[in-house]
Tab-separated table of C-alpha atoms in Angstrom:
chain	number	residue	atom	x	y	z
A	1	UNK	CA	12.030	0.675	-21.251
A	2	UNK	CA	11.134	-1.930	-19.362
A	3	UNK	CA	10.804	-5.494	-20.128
A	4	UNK	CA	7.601	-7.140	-20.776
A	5	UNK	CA	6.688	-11.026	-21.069
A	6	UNK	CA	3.153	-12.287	-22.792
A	7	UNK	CA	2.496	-16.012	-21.492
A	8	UNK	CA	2.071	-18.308	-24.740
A	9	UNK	CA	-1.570	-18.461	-25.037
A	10	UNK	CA	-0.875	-22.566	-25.640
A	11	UNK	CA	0.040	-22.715	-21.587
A	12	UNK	CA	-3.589	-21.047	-21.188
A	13	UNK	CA	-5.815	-23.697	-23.036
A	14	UNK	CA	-7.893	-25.986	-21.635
A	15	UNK	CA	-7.977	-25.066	-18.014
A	16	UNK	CA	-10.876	-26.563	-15.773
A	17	UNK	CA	-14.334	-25.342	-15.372
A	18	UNK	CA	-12.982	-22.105	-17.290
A	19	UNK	CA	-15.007	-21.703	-20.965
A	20	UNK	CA	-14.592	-18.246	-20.726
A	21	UNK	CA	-12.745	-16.177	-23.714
A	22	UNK	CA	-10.144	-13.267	-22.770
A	23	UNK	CA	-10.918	-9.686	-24.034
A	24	UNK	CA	-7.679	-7.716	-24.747
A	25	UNK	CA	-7.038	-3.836	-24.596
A	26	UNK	CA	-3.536	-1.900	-24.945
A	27	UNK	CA	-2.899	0.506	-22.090
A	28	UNK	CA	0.270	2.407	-21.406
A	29	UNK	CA	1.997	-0.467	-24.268
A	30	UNK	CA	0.954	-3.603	-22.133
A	31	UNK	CA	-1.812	-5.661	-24.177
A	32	UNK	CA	-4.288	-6.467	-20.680
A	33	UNK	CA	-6.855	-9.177	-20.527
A	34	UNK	CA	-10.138	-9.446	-18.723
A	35	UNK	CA	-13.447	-11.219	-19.308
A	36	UNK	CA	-16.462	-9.807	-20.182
A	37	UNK	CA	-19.861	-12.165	-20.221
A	38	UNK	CA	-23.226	-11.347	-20.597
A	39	UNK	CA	-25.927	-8.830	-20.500
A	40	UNK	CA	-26.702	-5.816	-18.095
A	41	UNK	CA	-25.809	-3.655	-15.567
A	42	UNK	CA	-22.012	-4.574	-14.893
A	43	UNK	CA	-20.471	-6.063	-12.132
A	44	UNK	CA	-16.405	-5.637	-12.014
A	45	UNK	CA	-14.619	-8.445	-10.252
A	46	UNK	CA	-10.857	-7.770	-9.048
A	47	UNK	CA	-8.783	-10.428	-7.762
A	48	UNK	CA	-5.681	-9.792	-5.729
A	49	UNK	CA	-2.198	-11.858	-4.960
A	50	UNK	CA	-0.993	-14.197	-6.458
A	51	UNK	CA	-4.554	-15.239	-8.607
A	52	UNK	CA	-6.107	-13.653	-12.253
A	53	UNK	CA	-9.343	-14.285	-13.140
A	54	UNK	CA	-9.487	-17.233	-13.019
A	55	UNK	CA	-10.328	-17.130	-9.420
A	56	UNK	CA	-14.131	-15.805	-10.291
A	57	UNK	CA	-15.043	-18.762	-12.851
A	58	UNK	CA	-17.271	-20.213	-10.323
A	59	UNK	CA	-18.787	-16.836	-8.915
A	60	UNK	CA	-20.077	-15.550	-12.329
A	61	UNK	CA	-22.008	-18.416	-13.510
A	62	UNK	CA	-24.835	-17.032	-10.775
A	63	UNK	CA	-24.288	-13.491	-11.127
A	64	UNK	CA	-24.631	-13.284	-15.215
A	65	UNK	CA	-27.775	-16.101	-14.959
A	66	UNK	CA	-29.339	-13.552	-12.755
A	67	UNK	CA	-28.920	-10.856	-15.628
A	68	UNK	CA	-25.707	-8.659	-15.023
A	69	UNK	CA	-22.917	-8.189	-16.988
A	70	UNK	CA	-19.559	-9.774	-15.510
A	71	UNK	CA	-16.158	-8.506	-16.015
A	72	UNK	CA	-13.242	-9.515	-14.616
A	73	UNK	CA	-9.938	-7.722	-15.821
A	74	UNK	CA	-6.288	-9.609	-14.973
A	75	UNK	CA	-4.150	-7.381	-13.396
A	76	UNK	CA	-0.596	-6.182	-14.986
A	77	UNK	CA	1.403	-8.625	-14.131
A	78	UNK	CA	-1.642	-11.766	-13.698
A	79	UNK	CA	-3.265	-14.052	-16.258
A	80	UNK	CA	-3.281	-13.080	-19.797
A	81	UNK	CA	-1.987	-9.893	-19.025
A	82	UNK	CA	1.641	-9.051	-19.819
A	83	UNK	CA	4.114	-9.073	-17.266
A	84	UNK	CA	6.905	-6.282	-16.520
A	85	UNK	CA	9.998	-8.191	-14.798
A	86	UNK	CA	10.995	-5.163	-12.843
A	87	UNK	CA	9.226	-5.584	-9.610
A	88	UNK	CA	9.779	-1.796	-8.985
A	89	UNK	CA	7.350	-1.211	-11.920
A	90	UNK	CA	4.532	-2.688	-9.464
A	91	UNK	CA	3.194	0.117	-7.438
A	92	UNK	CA	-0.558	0.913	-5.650
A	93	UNK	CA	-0.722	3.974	-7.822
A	94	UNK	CA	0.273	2.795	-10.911
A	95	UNK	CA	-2.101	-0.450	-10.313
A	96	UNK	CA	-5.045	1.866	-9.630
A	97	UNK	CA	-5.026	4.209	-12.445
A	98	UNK	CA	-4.533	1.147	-15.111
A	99	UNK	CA	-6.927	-0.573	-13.703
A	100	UNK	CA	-9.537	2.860	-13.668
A	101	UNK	CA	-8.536	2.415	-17.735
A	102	UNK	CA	-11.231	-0.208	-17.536
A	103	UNK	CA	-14.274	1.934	-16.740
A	104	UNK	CA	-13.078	4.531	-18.881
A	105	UNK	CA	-12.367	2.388	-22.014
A	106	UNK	CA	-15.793	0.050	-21.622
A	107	UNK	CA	-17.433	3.182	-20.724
A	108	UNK	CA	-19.361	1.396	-17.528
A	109	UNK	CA	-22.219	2.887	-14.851
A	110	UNK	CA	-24.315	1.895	-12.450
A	111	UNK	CA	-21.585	-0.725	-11.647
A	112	UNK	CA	-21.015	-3.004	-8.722
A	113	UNK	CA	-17.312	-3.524	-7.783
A	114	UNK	CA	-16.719	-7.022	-6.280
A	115	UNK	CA	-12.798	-6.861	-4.071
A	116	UNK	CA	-10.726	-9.957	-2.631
A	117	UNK	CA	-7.309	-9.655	-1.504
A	118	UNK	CA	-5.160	-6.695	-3.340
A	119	UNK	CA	-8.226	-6.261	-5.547
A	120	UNK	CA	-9.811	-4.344	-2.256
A	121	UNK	CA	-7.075	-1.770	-2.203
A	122	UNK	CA	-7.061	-1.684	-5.645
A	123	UNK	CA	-10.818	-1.826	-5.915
A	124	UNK	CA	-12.203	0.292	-3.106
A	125	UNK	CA	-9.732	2.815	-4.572
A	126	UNK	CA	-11.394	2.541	-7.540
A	127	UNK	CA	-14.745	3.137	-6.032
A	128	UNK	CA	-13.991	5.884	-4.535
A	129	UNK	CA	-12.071	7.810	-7.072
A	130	UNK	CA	-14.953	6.846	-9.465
A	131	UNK	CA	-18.358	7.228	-7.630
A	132	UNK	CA	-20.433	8.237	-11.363
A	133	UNK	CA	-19.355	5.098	-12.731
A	134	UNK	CA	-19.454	2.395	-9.865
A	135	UNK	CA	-23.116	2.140	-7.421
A	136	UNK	CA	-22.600	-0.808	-5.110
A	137	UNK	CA	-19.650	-2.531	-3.564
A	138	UNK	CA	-18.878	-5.954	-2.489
A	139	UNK	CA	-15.947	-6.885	-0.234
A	140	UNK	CA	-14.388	-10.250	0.286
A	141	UNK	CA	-11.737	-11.299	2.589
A	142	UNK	CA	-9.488	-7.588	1.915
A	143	UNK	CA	-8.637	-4.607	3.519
A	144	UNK	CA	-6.679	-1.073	3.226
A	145	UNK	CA	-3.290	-0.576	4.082
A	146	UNK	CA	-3.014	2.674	6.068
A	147	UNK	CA	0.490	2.114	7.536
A	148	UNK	CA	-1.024	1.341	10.777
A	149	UNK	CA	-2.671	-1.752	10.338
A	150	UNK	CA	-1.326	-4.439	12.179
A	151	UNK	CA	-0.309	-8.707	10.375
A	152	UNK	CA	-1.158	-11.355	10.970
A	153	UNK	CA	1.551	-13.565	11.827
A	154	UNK	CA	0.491	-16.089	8.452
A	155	UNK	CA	0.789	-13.099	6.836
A	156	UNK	CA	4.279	-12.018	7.923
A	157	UNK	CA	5.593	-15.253	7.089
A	158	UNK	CA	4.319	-15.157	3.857
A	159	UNK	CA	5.806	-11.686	3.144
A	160	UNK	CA	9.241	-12.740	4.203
A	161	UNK	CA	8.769	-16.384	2.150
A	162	UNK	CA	8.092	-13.982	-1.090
A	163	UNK	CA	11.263	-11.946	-0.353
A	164	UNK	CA	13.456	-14.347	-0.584
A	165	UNK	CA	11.672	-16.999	-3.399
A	166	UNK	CA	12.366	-15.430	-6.992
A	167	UNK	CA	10.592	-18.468	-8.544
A	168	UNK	CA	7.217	-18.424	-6.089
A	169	UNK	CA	5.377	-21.256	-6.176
A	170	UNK	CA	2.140	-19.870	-7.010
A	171	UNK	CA	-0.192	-22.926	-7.406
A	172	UNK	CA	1.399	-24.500	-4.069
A	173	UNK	CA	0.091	-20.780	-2.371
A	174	UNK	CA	-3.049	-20.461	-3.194
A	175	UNK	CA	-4.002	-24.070	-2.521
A	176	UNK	CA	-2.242	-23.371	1.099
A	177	UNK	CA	-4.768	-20.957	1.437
A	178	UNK	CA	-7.942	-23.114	0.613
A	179	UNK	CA	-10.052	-24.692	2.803
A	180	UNK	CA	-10.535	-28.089	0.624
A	181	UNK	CA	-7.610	-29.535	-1.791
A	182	UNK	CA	-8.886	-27.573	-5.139
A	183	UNK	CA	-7.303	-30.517	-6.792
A	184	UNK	CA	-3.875	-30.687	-9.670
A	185	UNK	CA	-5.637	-29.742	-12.142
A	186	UNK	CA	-6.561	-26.563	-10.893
A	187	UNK	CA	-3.520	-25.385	-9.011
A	188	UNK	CA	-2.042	-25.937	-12.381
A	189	UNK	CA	-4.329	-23.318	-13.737
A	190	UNK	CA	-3.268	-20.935	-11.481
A	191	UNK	CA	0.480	-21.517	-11.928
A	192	UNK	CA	0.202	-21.967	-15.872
A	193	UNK	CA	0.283	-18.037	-16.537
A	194	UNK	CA	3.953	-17.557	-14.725
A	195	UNK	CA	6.044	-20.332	-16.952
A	196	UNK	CA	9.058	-18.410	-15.727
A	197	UNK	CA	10.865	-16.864	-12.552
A	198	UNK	CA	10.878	-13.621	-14.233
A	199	UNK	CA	7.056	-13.565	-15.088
A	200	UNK	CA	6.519	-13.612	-11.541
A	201	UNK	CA	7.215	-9.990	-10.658
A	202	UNK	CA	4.053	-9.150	-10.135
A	203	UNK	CA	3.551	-11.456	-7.714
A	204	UNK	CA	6.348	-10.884	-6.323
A	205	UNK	CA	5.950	-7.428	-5.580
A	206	UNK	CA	2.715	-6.907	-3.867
A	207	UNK	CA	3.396	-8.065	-0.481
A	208	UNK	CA	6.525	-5.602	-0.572
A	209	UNK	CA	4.426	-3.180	-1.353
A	210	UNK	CA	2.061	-3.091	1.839
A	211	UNK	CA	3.190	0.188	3.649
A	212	UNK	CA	4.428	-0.272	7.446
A	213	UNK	CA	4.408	2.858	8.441
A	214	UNK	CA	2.717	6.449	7.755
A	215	UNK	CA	4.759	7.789	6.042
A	216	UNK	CA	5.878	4.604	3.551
A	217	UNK	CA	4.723	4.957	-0.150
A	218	UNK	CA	0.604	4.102	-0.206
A	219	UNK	CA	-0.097	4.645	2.966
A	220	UNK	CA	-1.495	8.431	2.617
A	221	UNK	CA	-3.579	6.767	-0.403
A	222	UNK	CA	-4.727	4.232	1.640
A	223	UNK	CA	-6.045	6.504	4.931
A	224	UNK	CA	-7.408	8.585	2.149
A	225	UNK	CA	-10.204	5.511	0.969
A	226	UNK	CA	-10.568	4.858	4.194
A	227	UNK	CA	-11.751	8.147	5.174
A	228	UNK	CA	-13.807	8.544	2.184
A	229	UNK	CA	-15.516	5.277	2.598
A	230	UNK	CA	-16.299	5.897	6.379
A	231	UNK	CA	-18.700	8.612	4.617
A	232	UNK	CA	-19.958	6.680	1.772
A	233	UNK	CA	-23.481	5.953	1.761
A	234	UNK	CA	-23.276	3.288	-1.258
A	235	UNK	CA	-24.990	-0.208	-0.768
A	236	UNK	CA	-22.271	-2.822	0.458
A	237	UNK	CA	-21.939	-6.367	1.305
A	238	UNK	CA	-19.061	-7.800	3.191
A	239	UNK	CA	-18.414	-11.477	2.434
A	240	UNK	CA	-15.946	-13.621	4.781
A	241	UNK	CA	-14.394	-16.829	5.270
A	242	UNK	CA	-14.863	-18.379	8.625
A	243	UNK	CA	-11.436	-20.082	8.424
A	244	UNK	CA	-8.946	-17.536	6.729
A	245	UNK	CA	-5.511	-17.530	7.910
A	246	UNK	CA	-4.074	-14.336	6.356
A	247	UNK	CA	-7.203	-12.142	7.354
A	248	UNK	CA	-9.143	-13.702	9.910
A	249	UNK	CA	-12.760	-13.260	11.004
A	250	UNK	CA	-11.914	-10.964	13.445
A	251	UNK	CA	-9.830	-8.759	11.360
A	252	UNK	CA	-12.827	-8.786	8.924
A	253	UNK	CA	-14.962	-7.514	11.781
A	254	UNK	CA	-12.916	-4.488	12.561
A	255	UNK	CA	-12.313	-3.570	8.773
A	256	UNK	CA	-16.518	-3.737	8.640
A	257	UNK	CA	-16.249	-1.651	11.795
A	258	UNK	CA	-13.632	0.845	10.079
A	259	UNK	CA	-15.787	1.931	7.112
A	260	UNK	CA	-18.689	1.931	9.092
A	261	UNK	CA	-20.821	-1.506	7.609
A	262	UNK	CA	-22.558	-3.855	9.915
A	263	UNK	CA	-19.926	-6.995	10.281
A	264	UNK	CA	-19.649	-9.011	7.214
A	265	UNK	CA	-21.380	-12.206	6.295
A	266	UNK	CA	-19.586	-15.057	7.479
A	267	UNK	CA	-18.853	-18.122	4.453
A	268	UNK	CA	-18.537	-21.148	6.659
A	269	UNK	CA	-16.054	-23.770	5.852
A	270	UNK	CA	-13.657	-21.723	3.552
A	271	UNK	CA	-10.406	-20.359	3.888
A	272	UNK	CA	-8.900	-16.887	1.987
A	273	UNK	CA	-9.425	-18.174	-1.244
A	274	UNK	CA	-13.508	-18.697	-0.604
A	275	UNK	CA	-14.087	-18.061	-4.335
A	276	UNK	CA	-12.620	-21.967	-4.838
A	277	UNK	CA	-13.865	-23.242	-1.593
A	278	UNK	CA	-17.319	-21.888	-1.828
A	279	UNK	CA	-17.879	-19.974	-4.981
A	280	UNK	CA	-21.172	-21.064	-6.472
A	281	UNK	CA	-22.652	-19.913	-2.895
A	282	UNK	CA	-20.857	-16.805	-3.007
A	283	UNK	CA	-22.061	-15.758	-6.713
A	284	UNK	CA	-25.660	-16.960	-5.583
A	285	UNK	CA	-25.402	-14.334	-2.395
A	286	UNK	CA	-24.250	-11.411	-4.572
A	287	UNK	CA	-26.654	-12.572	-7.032
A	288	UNK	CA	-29.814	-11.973	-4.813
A	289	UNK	CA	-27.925	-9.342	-3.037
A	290	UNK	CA	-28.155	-6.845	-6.615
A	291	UNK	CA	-31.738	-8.193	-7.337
A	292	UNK	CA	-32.594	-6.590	-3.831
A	293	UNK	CA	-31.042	-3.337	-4.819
């Protein structure tokens, strides 16, 4: 058995420009959390490392005005979700198939899937796996881990900073990785559901999870959405940040390239995290983006 911590929901109240109310479902003996607002066809929004939620308050104001259903589950280990301390729990498998829970349990179709950051592996898997449930796909700032893709230097860093930081400062990284100073109160927010070291397994664990070779656990998983999606005919718009350390522009391009999508949609003036630095404008593209479908 491993162990589990549930943030105190106290820690969770009150958090800027965030009026949203958690939705809770018990998979595998975890009790998960995601949003769900308003009326329509769905769209599912996955975050990735080291966010929750949270991140999408400021895309899904625009989406749900425009009529579509938002939902945007916390991953095990994020948010309001509870949090295994063993960070050999974590895996891209495991990740995947609780997260496919989701579709199953609110019985969704005709959905778009919206991907940032370990949401896209997570995501695209998703997609792929479950082409009756989800019709469009939206990438931001992500990719697939094959075991050949090459990191960014930012990136390396960053992997070898988590390694060795048991208590990771997760407010202080994701403001690194803004364009504009998202302000206290806010990188409180996203620090405010890991009160502990040991909540931040999860975390923790997904940059050691990135295969870096073929044969290294994922990486079979990951060729096999890429593949898939190289063939996949399903509407898709590619978001990214002009000004993204981690994955730049470039490496944006070549993903695009990849999967075989025109190059993405550049956000100017915004960094990885271009849900804080430009989210209203994001939620406003996808928003006319689905009315077009």
């Amino acid at each position: 058995m491993v162990e589990v911590l549930r943030t105190p929901e106290e820690v969770l109240e009150g958090l800027p420009d965030f009026p949203f109310q958690s939705r809770y479902r018990e998979v595998q003996g975890l009790r998960l959390a995601h949003l769900d607002e308003g009326e329509g066809a769905p769209v599912l929004f996955m975050h990735g490392e080291p966010t929750w939620s949270f991140l999408w308050r400021k895309v899904i104001p625009p989406v749900q005005a425009a009529g579509f259903r938002c939902i945007a589950p916390d991953l095990a280990g994020f948010g309001r979700s509870d949090k295994p301390t063993d960070i050999d729990w974590y895996s891209y498998d495991r990740h995947t198939q609780i997260a496919g829970t989701l579709l199953e349990d609110l019985d969704l179709h005709g959905a778009t899937i919206v991907v940032h950051d370990w949401g896209g592996p997570i995501g695209l898997r998703l997609a792929v796996e479950h082409p009756e449930r989800i019709d469009r796909i939206v990438i931001l700032d992500t990719g697939l881990f094959t075991g050949h893709q090459r990191m960014s230097e930012a990136w390396v860093a960053f992997r070898d900073f988590v390694a060795r930081t048991e208590d990771l400062p997760v407010g202080f990284l994701v403001k690194g990785a803004c364009k504009q100073d998202p302000g206290d109160e806010v990188v409180a927010a996203y620090e405010a559901p890991f009160p502990t070291p040991a909540s931040k397994a999860g975390a923790r664990a997904f940059p050691l999870m990135i295969p870096h070779e073929p044969q290294a656990t994922g990486a079979a998983a990951g060729r096999g959405v890429l593949e898939a999606l190289r063939e996949d005919r399903r509407p898709t718009l590619m978001l990214w940040a002009d000004s993204d350390p981690v994955l730049p522009l470039a490496t944006g391009e070549q993903f695009a390239a990849a999967i075989g999508r025109p190059p993405p949609r550049v956000i100017e003036d915004a960094s990885h995290f271009l849900q804080e630095d430009k989210g209203p404008e994001i939620g406003a593209l996808i928003a006319q983006w689905l009315r077009a479908r």
